[in-house]
Short mmCIF file of C-alpha atoms in Angstrom, two decimals:
data_model
loop_
_atom_site.label_atom_id
_atom_site.label_comp_id
_atom_site.label_asym_id
_atom_site.label_seq_id
_atom_site.Cartn_x
_atom_site.Cartn_y
_atom_site.Cartn_z
CA MET A 217 90.56 53.92 119.15
CA ASN A 218 93.45 55.85 118.10
CA THR A 219 96.74 55.27 119.89
CA LEU A 220 98.40 58.66 121.06
CA PRO A 221 100.61 59.87 118.03
CA ASP A 222 104.13 60.26 119.35
CA THR A 223 104.94 63.85 118.04
CA THR A 224 107.74 64.57 120.43
CA ASN A 225 110.03 64.96 117.41
CA TYR A 226 108.04 67.84 116.37
CA MET A 227 108.13 69.50 119.58
CA ILE A 228 112.00 69.13 119.74
CA ALA A 229 112.02 70.62 116.24
CA GLY A 230 109.95 73.55 117.34
CA TYR A 231 111.96 74.48 120.49
CA ALA A 232 115.20 73.90 118.45
CA VAL A 233 113.98 76.38 115.79
CA PHE A 234 113.21 78.91 118.42
CA ALA A 235 116.55 78.33 120.25
CA VAL A 236 118.52 78.67 117.04
CA VAL A 237 116.69 81.67 115.53
CA PHE A 238 116.60 83.32 119.00
CA SER A 239 120.36 82.86 119.55
CA VAL A 240 121.33 83.89 115.80
CA PHE A 241 119.55 87.19 116.57
CA ILE A 242 121.08 87.88 119.95
CA THR A 243 124.50 86.99 118.51
CA SER A 244 124.02 89.29 115.40
CA LEU A 245 123.13 92.01 117.85
CA ALA A 246 126.36 91.56 119.82
CA PHE A 247 128.33 91.16 116.79
CA ARG A 248 126.86 94.34 115.13
CA TRP A 249 127.52 96.33 118.49
CA LYS A 250 131.20 95.30 118.41
CA LYS A 251 131.74 96.34 114.95
CA LEU A 252 130.22 99.68 115.47
CA LYS A 253 132.33 100.24 118.41
CA GLN A 254 135.46 99.56 116.38
CA ASP A 255 134.08 101.69 113.68
CA ILE A 256 133.88 104.70 116.03
CA GLN A 257 137.14 104.13 117.29
CA THR A 258 138.59 104.17 113.65
CA LEU A 259 136.43 107.11 112.80
CA GLU A 260 137.70 109.12 115.84
CA GLU A 261 141.33 108.32 115.16
CA LEU A 262 140.87 109.54 111.55
CA GLY A 263 139.18 112.72 112.85
CA LYS A 264 142.08 113.40 115.07
CA ASP A 265 144.63 112.84 112.23
CA SER A 266 142.95 115.16 109.67
CA ASN A 267 142.29 117.73 112.53
CA PRO A 268 145.19 118.01 114.48
CA MET B 122 127.16 105.19 125.36
CA ASN B 123 129.76 102.79 126.46
CA LYS B 124 128.51 100.84 129.68
CA LYS B 125 125.41 98.79 129.73
CA PRO B 126 123.03 100.67 132.19
CA VAL B 127 122.36 98.70 135.31
CA PRO B 128 118.83 98.39 134.72
CA LEU B 129 119.46 96.69 131.32
CA LEU B 130 121.88 94.49 132.86
CA ILE B 131 119.20 93.46 135.43
CA LEU B 132 116.70 93.11 132.40
CA ASP B 133 119.02 90.69 130.71
CA ILE B 134 119.39 88.24 133.70
CA LEU B 135 115.61 88.42 134.26
CA SER B 136 114.90 87.57 130.78
CA LEU B 137 117.09 84.74 130.71
CA VAL B 138 115.96 83.29 133.96
CA LEU B 139 112.35 83.82 132.86
CA LEU B 140 113.06 82.04 129.55
CA VAL B 141 114.62 79.08 131.32
CA VAL B 142 111.57 78.85 133.66
CA ALA B 143 108.97 79.29 130.87
CA ALA B 144 110.78 76.46 128.97
CA TYR B 145 110.55 74.18 131.94
CA LEU B 146 106.79 74.93 132.33
CA ALA B 147 106.07 74.34 128.77
CA LEU B 148 108.14 71.14 128.32
CA VAL B 149 107.96 69.36 131.95
CA PHE B 150 105.35 70.85 134.16
CA ALA B 151 102.50 71.16 131.57
CA PRO B 152 100.65 68.04 130.93
CA MET B 153 100.79 66.26 127.45
CA GLU B 154 97.93 67.01 125.43
CA ALA B 155 95.58 64.25 124.82
CA THR B 156 94.85 64.17 121.04
CA MET B 157 98.01 65.36 119.32
CA GLY B 158 100.79 64.53 121.68
CA ASN B 159 103.84 66.55 122.51
CA VAL B 160 103.81 68.91 119.50
CA GLN B 161 101.06 70.86 121.26
CA LYS B 162 103.72 72.09 123.50
CA VAL B 163 105.19 74.10 120.61
CA PHE B 164 102.03 76.07 121.24
CA TYR B 165 103.15 77.91 124.04
CA PHE B 166 106.17 79.53 122.40
CA HIS B 167 104.27 79.76 119.06
CA VAL B 168 101.66 82.13 120.77
CA ALA B 169 104.24 83.94 122.85
CA ASN B 170 106.50 84.66 119.88
CA ALA B 171 103.59 85.85 117.89
CA TRP B 172 102.55 88.10 120.82
CA VAL B 173 106.02 89.60 120.59
CA GLY B 174 105.67 90.32 116.86
CA MET B 175 102.56 91.95 117.62
CA LEU B 176 104.20 94.41 120.14
CA GLY B 177 106.90 95.06 117.82
CA PHE B 178 104.28 95.71 115.13
CA ILE B 179 102.29 98.10 117.22
CA SER B 180 105.43 99.80 118.45
CA ALA B 181 106.64 100.41 115.01
CA GLY B 182 103.30 101.96 114.10
CA VAL B 183 103.49 104.39 117.04
CA ALA B 184 107.00 105.30 116.30
CA GLY B 185 106.03 106.07 112.67
CA ILE B 186 103.40 108.38 113.39
CA ALA B 187 105.59 110.04 116.28
CA TYR B 188 108.32 110.72 113.74
CA LEU B 189 106.00 112.15 111.25
CA ARG B 190 104.69 114.53 113.73
CA SER B 191 107.93 115.53 115.56
CA HIS B 192 110.53 114.99 112.78
CA ASP B 193 112.79 113.78 115.61
CA PRO B 194 115.37 111.27 114.53
CA LYS B 195 115.19 109.24 117.63
CA TRP B 196 111.65 108.02 116.67
CA ASP B 197 113.22 106.48 113.57
CA ILE B 198 115.76 104.62 115.63
CA VAL B 199 112.89 103.25 117.78
CA GLU B 200 110.83 102.35 114.57
CA VAL B 201 113.66 100.52 112.82
CA ALA B 202 114.08 98.49 116.27
CA ALA B 203 110.54 97.59 116.39
CA VAL B 204 110.46 96.47 112.78
CA GLU B 205 113.48 94.26 113.38
CA ILE B 206 112.31 92.72 116.42
CA SER B 207 108.86 92.10 115.01
CA LEU B 208 110.31 90.45 111.91
CA VAL B 209 112.52 87.90 113.82
CA PHE B 210 109.74 86.99 116.29
CA PHE B 211 106.78 86.65 113.63
CA LEU B 212 109.50 84.47 111.70
CA ILE B 213 109.80 82.17 114.59
CA ALA B 214 106.05 82.12 115.22
CA ILE B 215 105.37 81.24 111.76
CA ILE B 216 107.88 78.29 111.64
CA LEU B 217 106.62 77.02 114.82
CA GLY B 218 103.00 77.36 113.40
CA SER B 219 104.24 75.36 110.40
CA ILE B 220 105.85 72.63 112.77
CA TRP B 221 102.49 72.26 114.63
CA ALA B 222 100.57 71.91 111.70
CA ARG B 223 102.54 69.11 110.04
CA PRO B 224 101.66 66.46 112.42
CA VAL B 225 98.20 67.73 113.15
CA TRP B 226 97.02 68.35 109.71
CA ASN B 227 99.32 66.65 107.66
CA THR B 228 100.45 69.80 105.82
CA TRP B 229 103.32 72.35 106.09
CA TRP B 230 101.07 75.29 105.53
CA THR B 231 97.56 76.14 106.10
CA TRP B 232 96.26 79.48 104.68
CA GLU B 233 94.97 80.49 108.17
CA PRO B 234 94.20 83.90 108.50
CA ARG B 235 96.58 84.62 111.42
CA LEU B 236 99.32 82.75 109.88
CA THR B 237 98.81 84.14 106.56
CA THR B 238 98.59 87.70 107.76
CA ALA B 239 101.83 87.27 109.79
CA ALA B 240 103.50 86.11 106.49
CA ILE B 241 102.17 89.27 104.51
CA THR B 242 103.45 91.29 107.45
CA GLU B 243 106.78 89.85 107.03
CA LEU B 244 106.71 90.80 103.28
CA ILE B 245 105.84 94.24 104.20
CA TYR B 246 108.86 94.26 106.76
CA LEU B 247 111.18 92.93 103.93
CA ALA B 248 110.06 95.70 101.53
CA TYR B 249 110.57 98.15 104.56
CA PHE B 250 114.06 97.28 104.67
CA MET B 251 114.60 97.24 100.96
CA LEU B 252 113.05 100.84 100.84
CA ARG B 253 115.55 101.97 103.47
CA ASN B 254 118.42 100.37 101.67
CA GLY B 255 117.62 102.40 98.62
CA ILE B 256 117.73 105.87 100.17
CA GLU B 257 120.90 107.57 100.86
CA ASP B 258 119.65 110.76 102.47
CA PRO B 259 118.88 109.92 106.11
CA ASN B 260 116.19 112.49 106.48
CA ARG B 261 114.21 111.24 103.35
CA ARG B 262 114.89 107.60 104.56
CA ALA B 263 113.30 108.26 107.77
CA ARG B 264 110.27 110.10 106.45
CA PHE B 265 109.70 107.37 103.82
CA SER B 266 110.12 104.62 106.17
CA ALA B 267 107.70 106.38 108.67
CA VAL B 268 105.07 106.84 105.68
CA TYR B 269 105.47 103.02 104.80
CA THR B 270 105.04 101.97 108.47
CA LEU B 271 101.91 103.98 108.61
CA ILE B 272 100.60 102.27 105.56
CA GLY B 273 101.46 99.01 106.61
CA SER B 274 99.90 99.42 110.19
CA VAL B 275 96.62 100.31 108.57
CA SER B 276 96.78 97.79 105.69
CA VAL B 277 97.57 94.73 107.92
CA PRO B 278 94.51 94.74 110.11
CA ILE B 279 92.21 95.16 107.02
CA THR B 280 94.20 92.31 105.35
CA PHE B 281 93.50 90.16 108.11
CA MET B 282 89.63 90.75 108.20
CA ALA B 283 89.57 90.20 104.52
CA ILE B 284 91.34 86.88 104.69
CA ARG B 285 89.44 85.87 107.63
CA PHE B 286 86.05 86.35 105.59
CA PHE B 287 87.53 84.70 102.58
CA ARG B 288 88.14 81.78 104.72
CA THR B 289 84.63 81.42 105.90
CA ILE B 290 83.70 81.50 102.33
CA HIS B 291 86.28 78.99 101.13
CA PRO B 292 87.11 76.69 104.17
CA VAL B 293 89.95 74.57 103.53
CA VAL B 294 89.21 71.18 104.41
CA ILE B 295 92.08 69.54 106.10
CA GLY B 296 91.41 66.14 107.28
CA SER B 297 88.50 65.55 109.89
CA GLN B 298 86.26 68.26 110.75
CA THR B 299 86.12 67.76 114.68
CA ALA B 300 87.43 70.48 116.91
CA GLN B 301 90.42 68.24 117.77
CA ALA B 302 91.43 67.43 114.33
CA GLN B 303 91.11 71.27 113.64
CA GLY B 304 93.98 71.65 116.22
CA GLY B 305 91.69 73.16 118.88
CA PHE B 306 92.08 71.85 122.50
CA ASN B 307 90.99 72.88 125.97
CA MET B 308 93.65 74.07 128.23
CA SER B 309 93.81 72.37 131.68
CA PRO B 310 94.83 74.70 134.58
CA ASP B 311 98.43 73.63 134.43
CA MET B 312 98.64 74.47 130.87
CA LYS B 313 97.10 77.84 131.46
CA VAL B 314 99.94 78.49 133.91
CA ALA B 315 102.51 77.49 131.24
CA PHE B 316 100.83 79.70 128.67
CA PHE B 317 100.45 82.89 130.74
CA PHE B 318 104.02 82.57 131.86
CA SER B 319 105.35 82.26 128.46
CA LEU B 320 103.30 85.25 127.48
CA PHE B 321 104.72 87.32 130.49
CA THR B 322 108.26 86.03 129.92
CA PHE B 323 108.23 86.77 126.21
CA THR B 324 106.87 90.52 127.12
CA VAL B 325 109.95 91.11 129.15
CA ILE B 326 112.20 89.65 126.47
CA PHE B 327 110.54 92.03 124.13
CA VAL B 328 111.34 95.09 126.20
CA ASP B 329 114.90 93.89 126.72
CA LEU B 330 115.57 93.29 123.19
CA PHE B 331 113.87 96.53 121.97
CA TRP B 332 116.08 98.51 124.42
CA HIS B 333 119.38 96.65 123.30
CA ARG B 334 118.16 97.25 119.67
CA ILE B 335 117.47 100.92 120.04
CA ARG B 336 120.86 101.44 121.67
CA LEU B 337 122.49 99.61 118.62
CA GLY B 338 120.54 102.07 116.47
CA ILE B 339 121.88 105.09 118.31
CA LEU B 340 125.30 103.73 117.89
CA GLU B 341 124.61 103.34 114.14
CA ASN B 342 123.50 107.01 113.99
CA LYS B 343 126.61 108.10 115.64
CA VAL B 344 128.86 106.14 113.13
CA GLU B 345 126.92 107.71 110.38
CA GLU B 346 127.50 111.08 111.77
CA LEU B 347 131.18 110.48 112.20
CA LYS B 348 131.52 109.11 108.69
CA LEU B 349 130.14 112.32 107.42
CA LYS B 350 132.43 114.47 109.43
CA VAL B 351 135.50 112.66 108.35
CA MET B 352 134.38 112.79 104.62
CA GLU B 353 134.49 116.52 104.85
CA MET C 261 101.04 124.04 82.82
CA ALA C 262 97.72 125.94 83.01
CA ARG C 263 98.11 129.17 85.14
CA THR C 264 96.14 128.99 88.55
CA GLU C 265 94.32 132.14 89.09
CA LYS C 266 94.59 133.85 92.18
CA THR C 267 91.01 135.07 92.11
CA GLY C 268 88.22 132.59 93.05
CA THR C 269 87.76 130.30 96.18
CA LYS C 270 90.42 128.30 97.62
CA SER C 271 88.75 125.22 96.91
CA GLY C 272 88.01 126.45 93.50
CA ASN C 273 91.83 127.09 92.95
CA PHE C 274 92.57 123.61 94.55
CA MET C 275 90.24 121.70 92.14
CA GLN C 276 91.69 123.80 89.17
CA ALA C 277 95.23 122.94 90.08
CA VAL C 278 94.09 119.26 90.34
CA PHE C 279 92.54 119.33 87.01
CA ALA C 280 95.45 121.10 85.43
CA ILE C 281 98.00 118.58 86.74
CA ALA C 282 95.80 115.74 85.66
CA TRP C 283 95.29 117.21 82.21
CA LYS C 284 99.08 117.89 81.80
CA ASP C 285 99.34 114.10 82.09
CA LEU C 286 96.37 113.14 79.85
CA ALA C 287 97.20 115.71 77.20
CA ALA C 288 100.80 114.52 77.11
CA GLU C 289 99.68 110.96 76.76
CA LEU C 290 97.02 111.72 74.05
CA ARG C 291 99.82 112.93 72.03
CA SER C 292 102.27 110.28 72.35
CA ARG C 293 100.22 107.50 73.54
CA GLU C 294 103.27 105.53 74.69
CA LEU C 295 102.08 104.59 78.05
CA LEU C 296 98.67 103.44 77.06
CA SER C 297 99.86 101.30 74.37
CA ALA C 298 102.40 99.82 76.47
CA MET C 299 99.83 98.85 79.29
CA LEU C 300 97.38 97.56 76.56
CA VAL C 301 99.92 95.41 74.95
CA PHE C 302 101.13 94.28 78.23
CA ALA C 303 97.67 93.47 79.46
CA MET C 304 96.86 91.47 76.31
CA LEU C 305 100.01 89.46 76.78
CA VAL C 306 99.02 88.80 80.37
CA ILE C 307 95.64 87.18 79.16
CA LEU C 308 97.52 85.49 76.35
CA ILE C 309 99.99 83.75 78.69
CA PHE C 310 97.02 82.96 81.09
CA ASN C 311 95.35 81.17 78.41
CA PHE C 312 98.21 78.63 77.99
CA ALA C 313 99.31 78.65 81.66
CA LEU C 314 95.78 77.70 83.00
CA LYS C 315 94.15 75.09 81.08
CA LEU C 316 90.54 76.49 81.70
CA ASP C 317 87.49 74.43 80.54
CA ALA C 318 84.40 76.31 80.27
CA LYS C 319 83.20 75.50 83.86
CA THR C 320 86.59 76.49 85.73
CA ARG C 321 86.96 79.52 83.39
CA LEU C 322 83.97 81.30 85.21
CA THR C 323 85.73 81.08 88.53
CA ALA C 324 88.98 81.93 87.28
CA THR C 325 88.08 84.91 85.20
CA SER C 326 87.67 87.19 88.19
CA GLY C 327 91.29 86.32 89.34
CA ILE C 328 92.74 86.72 85.65
CA LEU C 329 91.38 90.05 85.29
CA TRP C 330 92.51 91.34 88.60
CA VAL C 331 95.97 89.83 88.05
CA THR C 332 95.98 91.69 84.64
CA PHE C 333 94.85 94.94 85.95
CA THR C 334 97.40 94.87 88.79
CA PHE C 335 100.34 94.24 86.64
CA ALA C 336 99.32 96.77 83.99
CA GLY C 337 98.57 99.26 86.73
CA THR C 338 101.91 98.84 88.03
CA LEU C 339 103.41 99.62 84.69
CA GLY C 340 101.33 102.84 84.42
CA LEU C 341 102.06 104.06 87.95
CA ASN C 342 105.91 103.57 87.28
CA ARG C 343 106.06 105.24 84.08
CA SER C 344 103.79 108.10 85.23
CA MET C 345 105.97 108.79 87.99
CA ALA C 346 109.35 108.39 86.29
CA VAL C 347 108.42 110.79 83.68
CA GLU C 348 107.70 113.28 86.15
CA LYS C 349 111.14 113.05 87.76
CA ASP C 350 113.12 112.73 84.77
CA ARG C 351 111.48 115.61 82.90
CA GLY C 352 111.95 117.71 86.20
CA CYS C 353 108.17 118.51 86.24
CA LEU C 354 108.23 117.44 89.82
CA ASP C 355 110.36 120.44 90.91
CA GLY C 356 108.48 122.66 88.80
CA LEU C 357 105.16 121.53 90.48
CA LEU C 358 106.69 121.89 93.81
CA LEU C 359 107.37 125.52 93.25
CA ALA C 360 103.93 126.37 92.18
CA PRO C 361 101.72 128.28 94.65
CA VAL C 362 99.43 125.42 95.26
CA ASP C 363 98.85 122.76 98.03
CA ARG C 364 101.15 119.97 97.62
CA SER C 365 98.16 117.60 97.84
CA THR C 366 97.02 118.99 94.68
CA ILE C 367 99.89 116.99 92.92
CA TYR C 368 98.64 113.95 94.52
CA PHE C 369 95.29 114.39 93.60
CA GLY C 370 96.18 115.18 90.09
CA LYS C 371 98.27 112.29 89.48
CA LEU C 372 95.82 110.00 91.16
CA LEU C 373 93.24 111.14 88.57
CA SER C 374 95.50 110.81 85.66
CA ASN C 375 96.67 107.49 86.68
CA LEU C 376 93.07 106.37 87.43
CA VAL C 377 92.19 107.46 84.01
CA PHE C 378 94.99 105.47 82.30
CA MET C 379 93.87 102.31 84.28
CA PHE C 380 90.27 102.88 83.49
CA ILE C 381 91.05 103.04 79.73
CA VAL C 382 93.05 99.99 80.08
CA GLU C 383 90.09 98.10 81.74
CA VAL C 384 87.46 99.43 79.23
CA ILE C 385 89.29 97.86 76.53
CA VAL C 386 90.33 94.71 78.08
CA LEU C 387 86.74 93.79 79.57
CA PRO C 388 85.15 93.42 76.00
CA LEU C 389 88.39 91.76 74.65
CA TYR C 390 88.08 89.22 77.49
CA SER C 391 84.38 88.73 76.76
CA LEU C 392 84.92 87.96 73.39
CA LEU C 393 87.63 85.82 73.61
CA TYR C 394 86.23 83.57 76.39
CA ASN C 395 82.51 84.16 75.62
CA ILE C 396 81.76 85.33 78.95
CA ASN C 397 79.36 88.24 79.48
CA LEU C 398 81.46 90.81 81.69
CA PHE C 399 78.89 93.68 81.15
CA ASN C 400 77.38 93.40 84.67
CA PRO C 401 76.84 96.59 86.69
CA GLY C 402 77.97 95.05 89.64
CA LEU C 403 81.28 94.10 88.12
CA ILE C 404 81.62 97.67 86.86
CA LEU C 405 81.21 99.08 90.42
CA ILE C 406 83.80 96.63 91.61
CA ILE C 407 86.31 97.52 89.00
CA LEU C 408 85.71 101.19 89.88
CA LEU C 409 86.24 100.65 93.73
CA GLY C 410 89.08 98.35 93.12
CA SER C 411 90.84 100.37 90.80
CA VAL C 412 90.27 103.65 93.07
CA GLY C 413 91.96 101.77 96.01
CA TYR C 414 94.82 100.38 93.98
CA ILE C 415 95.88 103.73 92.21
CA ALA C 416 95.11 105.64 95.56
CA ILE C 417 97.84 103.89 97.42
CA GLY C 418 100.09 103.20 94.13
CA THR C 419 100.25 106.76 93.45
CA LEU C 420 101.62 107.54 96.82
CA LEU C 421 103.95 104.48 96.84
CA ALA C 422 105.14 105.26 93.49
CA ALA C 423 106.13 108.77 94.33
CA MET C 424 108.36 107.28 97.03
CA ALA C 425 109.59 104.45 94.67
CA VAL C 426 110.86 106.79 91.94
CA GLN C 427 113.06 108.33 94.68
CA THR C 428 114.94 105.42 95.58
CA ARG C 429 117.96 103.85 93.90
CA THR C 430 116.06 100.77 92.48
CA ARG C 431 113.04 102.67 91.44
CA ASP C 432 111.01 100.52 88.99
CA VAL C 433 111.65 97.37 90.94
CA MET C 434 110.62 99.12 94.26
CA LEU C 435 107.09 99.88 93.41
CA PRO C 436 105.72 96.32 92.97
CA ILE C 437 107.76 95.24 96.19
CA LEU C 438 106.14 98.19 98.23
CA LEU C 439 102.75 97.98 96.70
CA PHE C 440 101.57 94.18 96.58
CA PRO C 441 101.61 93.52 100.22
CA VAL C 442 99.61 96.26 101.24
CA VAL C 443 97.23 96.21 98.48
CA ILE C 444 96.11 92.71 99.37
CA PRO C 445 92.70 93.73 100.69
CA VAL C 446 91.93 95.49 97.53
CA VAL C 447 92.84 92.37 95.31
CA VAL C 448 91.10 89.99 97.80
CA ALA C 449 87.87 92.08 97.79
CA ALA C 450 87.95 92.64 94.17
CA VAL C 451 88.46 89.26 92.92
CA GLU C 452 85.88 87.75 95.39
CA ALA C 453 83.06 90.51 94.58
CA THR C 454 83.97 90.20 90.93
CA GLY C 455 83.55 86.47 91.00
CA GLY C 456 80.35 86.81 93.07
CA PHE C 457 78.71 89.14 90.41
CA LEU C 458 79.71 86.95 87.67
CA GLN C 459 78.25 83.93 89.30
CA GLY C 460 75.00 85.96 89.90
CA LEU C 461 75.13 85.96 93.62
CA ASP C 462 72.85 88.01 95.59
CA ILE C 463 74.41 91.50 96.45
CA SER C 464 74.05 90.77 100.25
CA GLU C 465 76.81 87.92 100.14
CA VAL C 466 79.03 90.53 98.20
CA ARG C 467 78.34 93.26 100.58
CA TYR C 468 81.11 92.42 102.95
CA TRP C 469 83.69 92.79 100.04
CA ILE C 470 82.07 96.08 98.83
CA ASN C 471 82.47 97.38 102.43
CA ILE C 472 86.25 96.53 102.71
CA LEU C 473 86.75 98.33 99.16
CA LEU C 474 85.11 101.24 100.27
CA VAL C 475 86.72 101.52 103.73
CA TYR C 476 90.12 100.75 102.14
CA ASP C 477 89.44 103.51 99.47
CA ILE C 478 88.42 106.02 101.96
CA ILE C 479 91.14 105.30 104.40
CA PHE C 480 94.01 105.16 101.93
CA ILE C 481 92.87 108.27 100.03
CA SER C 482 92.89 110.11 103.53
CA ILE C 483 96.26 108.89 104.49
CA ALA C 484 97.98 109.59 101.25
CA PHE C 485 96.44 113.10 101.16
CA MET C 486 97.71 113.59 104.63
CA VAL C 487 101.33 112.39 104.10
CA PHE C 488 101.91 113.40 100.41
CA ASP C 489 103.84 116.37 101.61
CA TYR C 490 106.25 114.31 103.54
CA VAL C 491 107.10 112.25 100.40
CA VAL C 492 107.66 115.09 97.85
CA GLU C 493 109.51 117.63 100.04
CA GLU C 494 113.03 118.21 99.36
#
């Protein structure tokens, strides 16, 4: 009769992987959004400078 | 395109709440499985993430065809968003599948048809992004991407069928052949609750992230347009 | 390039254009033989490397042959596809073809035909060579059928993707990256079916693979035919 294997560590690893990858993805979305917003500001100012 | 629309904000909050509840249901509410222990709980998120990958995959295919028929650049934005999301969530699903496999079958990888097909799909996605990176002209980039998306969408199901039949001819013997050792298990009613709730949660998460990524894509396009204007 | 005549049926013009485009490549190759010699030498080198990489005794050789053959054909095929399209672009032939008063898809079918011929030539030479080197009889009608179906599928999608790849920055490198993941059904089916025929399996066991090859060939020739316009328009 097999004793029930303790695979809790694997369960934790699984959910941890999910949490990490998911968070990294969301963070990257937020980061890229910010950067694009900055780019738009910069480009709009450049546009104003060259076309007064 | 500055403020986040209210429906999206609501969706964000809803997604977060659902995610917490789903995690609770999977980790605490659902009973521990009898033969493989707690690692089985990875299964709830593994399937749900693969499901999101699927939704992205199908969305990308639809967007590709829509672009080829209409030449409307909006579809290109949708397509890229779908592929990126599918890439991320298939990745999670594959890693979770691997983590599940390790204690159950004593191997990090099984050439199981669904897992293998998911991995091949990831390679197609990577090729997709490399293709886009190698093209400067936005019009050509959109066209080629849509064509490759179409090709990938048709090729992957055929690949799955081929690998599945391959596996029936060449079964990989991993440990015992009993259903339990194969990683199969029967779901109790409580498990089913956790399972279906996870699927529902991640469907909502998919819509939420899809919307966000599309907005990002629209912003990207705007930056490109501005860059071209300033260059003149 | 041959003149397309305005008289005759539309499908007649179509076929004429296809053969004209194919013949352009074949005739050029007949004169220079650059592409074919490169593909052949490459194929033979791959077989040579396999000889040392996989230590095959007489028994495993039989089961490994199928895989080795198809890896060889796949890689040599990539070479041919790349060169065939690159030449088109470099010499500016593509622009000339695009100006011609014929359906764009004739370019696709013309290239498909010439690429296919090149691949067949390589296969026709490699098969007897392999037979000799490893003392395995490869003159099996089933095997020939699979080589045909597999090559058609591979070149059908390969021609389309090569047309795209050659227009990107990374060109040569791009084709295998695009091609290999989507051509896996062909490789799996071809290797399994070839192996099946070599082991003398009954055709009923191989039928599933033949079906996959047929389905793949038909679907992807159709898709390529429909989207080729999008790939070569300016």
